[in-house]
Structure formats: C-alpha cells, structure tokens
mmCIF file of C-alpha atoms in Angstrom:
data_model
loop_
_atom_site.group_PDB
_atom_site.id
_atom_site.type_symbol
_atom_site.label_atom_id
_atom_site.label_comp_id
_atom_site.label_asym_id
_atom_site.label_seq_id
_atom_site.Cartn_x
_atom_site.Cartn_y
_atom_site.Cartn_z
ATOM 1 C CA UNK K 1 -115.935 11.583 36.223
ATOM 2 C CA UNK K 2 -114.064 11.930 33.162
ATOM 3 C CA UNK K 3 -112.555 8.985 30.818
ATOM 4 C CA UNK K 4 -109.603 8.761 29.696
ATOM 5 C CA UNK K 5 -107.985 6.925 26.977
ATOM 6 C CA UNK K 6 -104.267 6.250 26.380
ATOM 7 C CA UNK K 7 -102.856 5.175 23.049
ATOM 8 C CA UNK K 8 -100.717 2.208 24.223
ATOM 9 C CA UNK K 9 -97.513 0.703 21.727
ATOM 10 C CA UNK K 10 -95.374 -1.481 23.231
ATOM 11 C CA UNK K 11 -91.405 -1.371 22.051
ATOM 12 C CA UNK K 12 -88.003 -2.557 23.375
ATOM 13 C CA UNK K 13 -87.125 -1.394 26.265
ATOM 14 C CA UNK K 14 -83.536 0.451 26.121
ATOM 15 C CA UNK K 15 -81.263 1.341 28.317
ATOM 16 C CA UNK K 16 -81.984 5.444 28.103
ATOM 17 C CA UNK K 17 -85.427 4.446 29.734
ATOM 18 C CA UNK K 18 -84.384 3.136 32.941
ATOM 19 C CA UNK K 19 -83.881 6.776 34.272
ATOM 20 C CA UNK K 20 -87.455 6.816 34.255
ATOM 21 C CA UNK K 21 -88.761 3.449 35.090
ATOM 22 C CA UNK K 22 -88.002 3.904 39.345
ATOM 23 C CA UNK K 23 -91.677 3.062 39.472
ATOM 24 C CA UNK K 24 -90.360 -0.358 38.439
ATOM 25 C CA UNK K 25 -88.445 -1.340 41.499
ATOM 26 C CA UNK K 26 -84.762 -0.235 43.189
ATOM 27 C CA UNK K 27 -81.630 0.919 41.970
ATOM 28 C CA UNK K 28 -80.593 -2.535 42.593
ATOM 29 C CA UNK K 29 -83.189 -3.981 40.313
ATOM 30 C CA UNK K 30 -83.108 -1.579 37.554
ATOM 31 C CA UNK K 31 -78.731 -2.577 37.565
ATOM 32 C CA UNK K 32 -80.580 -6.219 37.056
ATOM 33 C CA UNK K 33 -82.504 -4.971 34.290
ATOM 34 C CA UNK K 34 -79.806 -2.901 32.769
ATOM 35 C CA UNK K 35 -78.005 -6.414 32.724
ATOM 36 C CA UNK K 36 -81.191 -8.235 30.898
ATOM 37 C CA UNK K 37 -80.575 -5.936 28.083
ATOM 38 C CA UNK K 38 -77.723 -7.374 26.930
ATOM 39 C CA UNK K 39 -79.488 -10.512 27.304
ATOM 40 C CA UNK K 40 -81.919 -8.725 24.841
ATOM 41 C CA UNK K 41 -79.518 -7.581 22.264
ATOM 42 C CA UNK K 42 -78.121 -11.493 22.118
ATOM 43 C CA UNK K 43 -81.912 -12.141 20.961
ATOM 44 C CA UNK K 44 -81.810 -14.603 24.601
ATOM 45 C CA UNK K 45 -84.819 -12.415 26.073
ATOM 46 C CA UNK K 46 -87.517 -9.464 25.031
ATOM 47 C CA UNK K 47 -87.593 -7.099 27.278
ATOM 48 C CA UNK K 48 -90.768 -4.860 26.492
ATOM 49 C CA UNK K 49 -91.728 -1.081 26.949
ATOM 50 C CA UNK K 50 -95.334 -0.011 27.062
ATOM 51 C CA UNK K 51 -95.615 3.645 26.873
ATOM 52 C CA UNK K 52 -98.296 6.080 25.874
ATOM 53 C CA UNK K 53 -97.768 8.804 23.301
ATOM 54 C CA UNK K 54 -94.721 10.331 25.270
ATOM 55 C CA UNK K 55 -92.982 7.540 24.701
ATOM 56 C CA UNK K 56 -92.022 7.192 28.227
ATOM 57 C CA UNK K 57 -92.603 3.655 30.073
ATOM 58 C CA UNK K 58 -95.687 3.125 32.321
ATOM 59 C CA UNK K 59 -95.010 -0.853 32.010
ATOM 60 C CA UNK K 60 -92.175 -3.306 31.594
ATOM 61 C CA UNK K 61 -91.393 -6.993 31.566
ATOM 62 C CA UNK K 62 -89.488 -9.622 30.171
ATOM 63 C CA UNK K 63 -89.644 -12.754 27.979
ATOM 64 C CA UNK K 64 -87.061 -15.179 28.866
ATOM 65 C CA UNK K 65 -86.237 -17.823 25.735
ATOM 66 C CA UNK K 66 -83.340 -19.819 27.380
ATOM 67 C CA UNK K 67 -85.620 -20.228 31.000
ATOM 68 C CA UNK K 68 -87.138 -23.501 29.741
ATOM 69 C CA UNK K 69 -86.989 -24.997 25.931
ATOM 70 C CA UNK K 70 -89.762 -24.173 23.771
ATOM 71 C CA UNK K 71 -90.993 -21.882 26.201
ATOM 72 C CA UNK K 72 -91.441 -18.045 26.650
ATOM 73 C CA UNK K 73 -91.313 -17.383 29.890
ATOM 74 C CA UNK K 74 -92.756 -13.697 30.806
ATOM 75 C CA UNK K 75 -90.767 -12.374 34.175
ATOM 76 C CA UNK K 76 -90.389 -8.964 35.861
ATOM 77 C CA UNK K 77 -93.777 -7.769 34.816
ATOM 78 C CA UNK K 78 -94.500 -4.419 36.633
ATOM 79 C CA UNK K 79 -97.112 -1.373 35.643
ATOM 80 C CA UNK K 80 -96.772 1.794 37.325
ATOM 81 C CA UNK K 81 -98.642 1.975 40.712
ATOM 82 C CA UNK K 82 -100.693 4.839 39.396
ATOM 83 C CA UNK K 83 -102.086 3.614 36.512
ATOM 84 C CA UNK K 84 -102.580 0.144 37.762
ATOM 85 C CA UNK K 85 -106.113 -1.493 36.795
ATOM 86 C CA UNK K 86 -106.700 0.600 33.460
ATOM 87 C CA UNK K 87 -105.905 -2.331 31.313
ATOM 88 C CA UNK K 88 -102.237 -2.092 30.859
ATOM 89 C CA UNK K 89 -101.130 -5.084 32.367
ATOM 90 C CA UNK K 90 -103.239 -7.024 29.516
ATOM 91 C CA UNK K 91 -101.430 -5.168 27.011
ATOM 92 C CA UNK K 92 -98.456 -5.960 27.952
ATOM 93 C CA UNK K 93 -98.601 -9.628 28.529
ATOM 94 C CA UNK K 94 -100.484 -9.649 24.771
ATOM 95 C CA UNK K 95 -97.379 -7.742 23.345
ATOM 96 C CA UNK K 96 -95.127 -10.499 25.196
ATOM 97 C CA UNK K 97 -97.232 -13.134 23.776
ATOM 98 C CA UNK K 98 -97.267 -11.706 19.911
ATOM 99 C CA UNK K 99 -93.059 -11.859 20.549
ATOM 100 C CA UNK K 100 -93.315 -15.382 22.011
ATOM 101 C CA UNK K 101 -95.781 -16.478 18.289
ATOM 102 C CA UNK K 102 -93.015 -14.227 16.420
ATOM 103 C CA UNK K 103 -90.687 -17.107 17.619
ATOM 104 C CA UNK K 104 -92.752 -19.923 16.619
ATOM 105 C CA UNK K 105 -92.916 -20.845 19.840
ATOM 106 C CA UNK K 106 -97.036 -21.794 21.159
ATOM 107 C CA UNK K 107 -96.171 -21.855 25.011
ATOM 108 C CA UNK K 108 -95.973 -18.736 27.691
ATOM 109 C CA UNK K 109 -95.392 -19.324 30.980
ATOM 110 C CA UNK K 110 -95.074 -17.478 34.490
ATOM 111 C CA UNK K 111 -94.760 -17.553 37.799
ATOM 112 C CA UNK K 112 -96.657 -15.127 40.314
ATOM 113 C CA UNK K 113 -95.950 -14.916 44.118
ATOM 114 C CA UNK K 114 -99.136 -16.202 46.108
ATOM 115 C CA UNK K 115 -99.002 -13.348 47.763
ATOM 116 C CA UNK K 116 -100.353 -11.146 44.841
ATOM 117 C CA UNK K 117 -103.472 -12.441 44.324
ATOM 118 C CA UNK K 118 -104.747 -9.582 42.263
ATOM 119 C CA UNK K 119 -102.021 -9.920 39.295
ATOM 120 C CA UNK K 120 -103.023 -13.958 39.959
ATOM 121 C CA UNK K 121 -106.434 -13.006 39.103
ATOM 122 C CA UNK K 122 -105.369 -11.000 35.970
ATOM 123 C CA UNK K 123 -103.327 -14.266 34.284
ATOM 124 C CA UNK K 124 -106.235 -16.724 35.097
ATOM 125 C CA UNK K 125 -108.259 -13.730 33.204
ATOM 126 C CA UNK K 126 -105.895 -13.776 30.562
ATOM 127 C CA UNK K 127 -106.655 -18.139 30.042
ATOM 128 C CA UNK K 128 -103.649 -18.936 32.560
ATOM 129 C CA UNK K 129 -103.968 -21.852 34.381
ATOM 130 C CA UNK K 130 -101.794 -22.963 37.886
ATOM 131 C CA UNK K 131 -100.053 -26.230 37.287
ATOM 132 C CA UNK K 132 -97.307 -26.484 40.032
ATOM 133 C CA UNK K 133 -95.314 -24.463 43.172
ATOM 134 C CA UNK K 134 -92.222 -23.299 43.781
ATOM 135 C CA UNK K 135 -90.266 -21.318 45.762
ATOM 136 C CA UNK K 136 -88.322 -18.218 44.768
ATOM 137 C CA UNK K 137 -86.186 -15.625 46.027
ATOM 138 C CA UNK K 138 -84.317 -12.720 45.341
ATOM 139 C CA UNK K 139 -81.714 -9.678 46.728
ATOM 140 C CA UNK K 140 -84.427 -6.798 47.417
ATOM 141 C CA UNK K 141 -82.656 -3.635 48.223
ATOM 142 C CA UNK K 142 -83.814 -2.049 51.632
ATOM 143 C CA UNK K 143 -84.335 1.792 52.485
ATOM 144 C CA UNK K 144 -81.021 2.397 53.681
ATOM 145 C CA UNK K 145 -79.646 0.742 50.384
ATOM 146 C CA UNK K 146 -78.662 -2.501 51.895
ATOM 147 C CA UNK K 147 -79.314 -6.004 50.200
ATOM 148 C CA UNK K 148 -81.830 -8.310 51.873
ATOM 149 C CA UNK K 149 -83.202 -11.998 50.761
ATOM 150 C CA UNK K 150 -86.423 -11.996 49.946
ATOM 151 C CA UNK K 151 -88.248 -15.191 49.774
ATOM 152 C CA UNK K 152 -91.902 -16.116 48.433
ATOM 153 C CA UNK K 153 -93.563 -19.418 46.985
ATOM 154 C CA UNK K 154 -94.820 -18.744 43.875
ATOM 155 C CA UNK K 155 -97.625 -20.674 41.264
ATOM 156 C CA UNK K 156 -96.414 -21.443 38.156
ATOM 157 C CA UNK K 157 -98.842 -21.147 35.271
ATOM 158 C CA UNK K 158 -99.150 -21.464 31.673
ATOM 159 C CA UNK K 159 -100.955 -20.767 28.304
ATOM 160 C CA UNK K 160 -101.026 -22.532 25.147
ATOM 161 C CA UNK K 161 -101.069 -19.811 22.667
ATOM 162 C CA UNK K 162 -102.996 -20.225 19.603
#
C-alpha cells in the first residue's frame, strides 16, 4: 500500500470552477450553484472550494447567513466520490466553521437526509448533535435531462462553536 497525502486549502468557490465540479451533482444543480454565487458576492452565503495543490475542487459547500438569524447554516456539502473517506469532508466543514467564527457568529447548523447515514456519522464525529426533523425536497435532474421532485426527511443538527 502506499500513503498518500494531499495539501488541502480551502478558497471561494468561483464561477470558472464549476466546469470541473460535475462530480458535484447535475447540470441542473451546478445552474443552482452558479446562482449561490451571487448570493456569495452580496456577502449573504460562503460558498467554499477545497482543492489540493492543482487548485482544482475535490469538495464544495455552502454557508447560508440569511437561512436562520445568528446562524451559519452549512448546505450542499459534497466531496468527490473518489476521494471520499480520506478526511476531506472534515476539512471542509472546519473551513465553513472558521467563516461562520469570522462572522462572530458561535452557531453552525445542518441538515442531513436520513438516508445518508455515513455523512450522519461524520457530523455527530465532528460534535453535531440531532435536535429535530424535517422534510425536504428538491428538482433532481434525471438521465434524460428531465426535472423530477425529489423528496427525503432530513435531521437537523447543530454545533455550538467555541
């Protein structure tokens, strides 16, 4: 076996990366993202990049300010299927927390679809804790390019940052 070791920073995410970021999702929910960057530049939202020494993204995610007062709430967190369970997902939630102190704010909060019990497991080891339910939903694009609903119930948790 041999180890390797990435030199993580996490950035902004711009607009020129979402040519490579189809790892993320759709063409349907990079458009979305597209549309949280303006968001971004309004200073309503972080949206976050974590890339290794080329500078190209093998994470992304937001932190939504207006979601709930006093709040960050961290949304759309995704790591590239490939390098999944290397310890990039804790990086970037840490660099979304560091923005969240940077705005003097002490709370992060998220919600994670039941269904995905391994990112569940990555928050609780991250000192999130479930306090409520809810249902979601969103427009998923299909194969073929079409639009479909897709629903989910989600747990909410939280953090206190320190």
């Amino acid at each position: 076996m041999i180890d390797v070791v990435l030199r993580l920073s996490a950035r902004d995410l711009v607009h020129a990366d979402l040519a490579s970021c189809g790892w993320a999702g759709s063409d349907h929910h990079l458009a979305g993202v597209a549309q949280q960057l303006a968001r971004a530049r309004a200073g309503e939202v972080d949206y976050l990049a974590v890339c290794p020494g080329t500078d190209i993204p093998v994470a992304k995610g937001g932190v939504d300010y207006q979601a709930k007062e006093g709040v960050g709430t961290l949304w759309q967190l995704a790591v590239h299927p490939a390098l999944q369970s290397c310890g990039i997902g804790t990086f970037l939630v840490e660099a979304a927390e560091l923005r969240i102190k940077d705005r003097g704010l002490r709370r992060a909060e998220l919600a994670v679809e039941e269904a995905n019990p391994r990112a569940r497991a990555l928050y609780q080891r991250l000192g999130y804790v479930a306090y409520d339910r809810q249902p979601d939903s969103w427009d998923e694009q299909a194969p073929d390019g079409s639009l479909r609903r897709h629903e989910t119930m989600c747990t909410l948790m939280r953090k206190e940052l320190s």
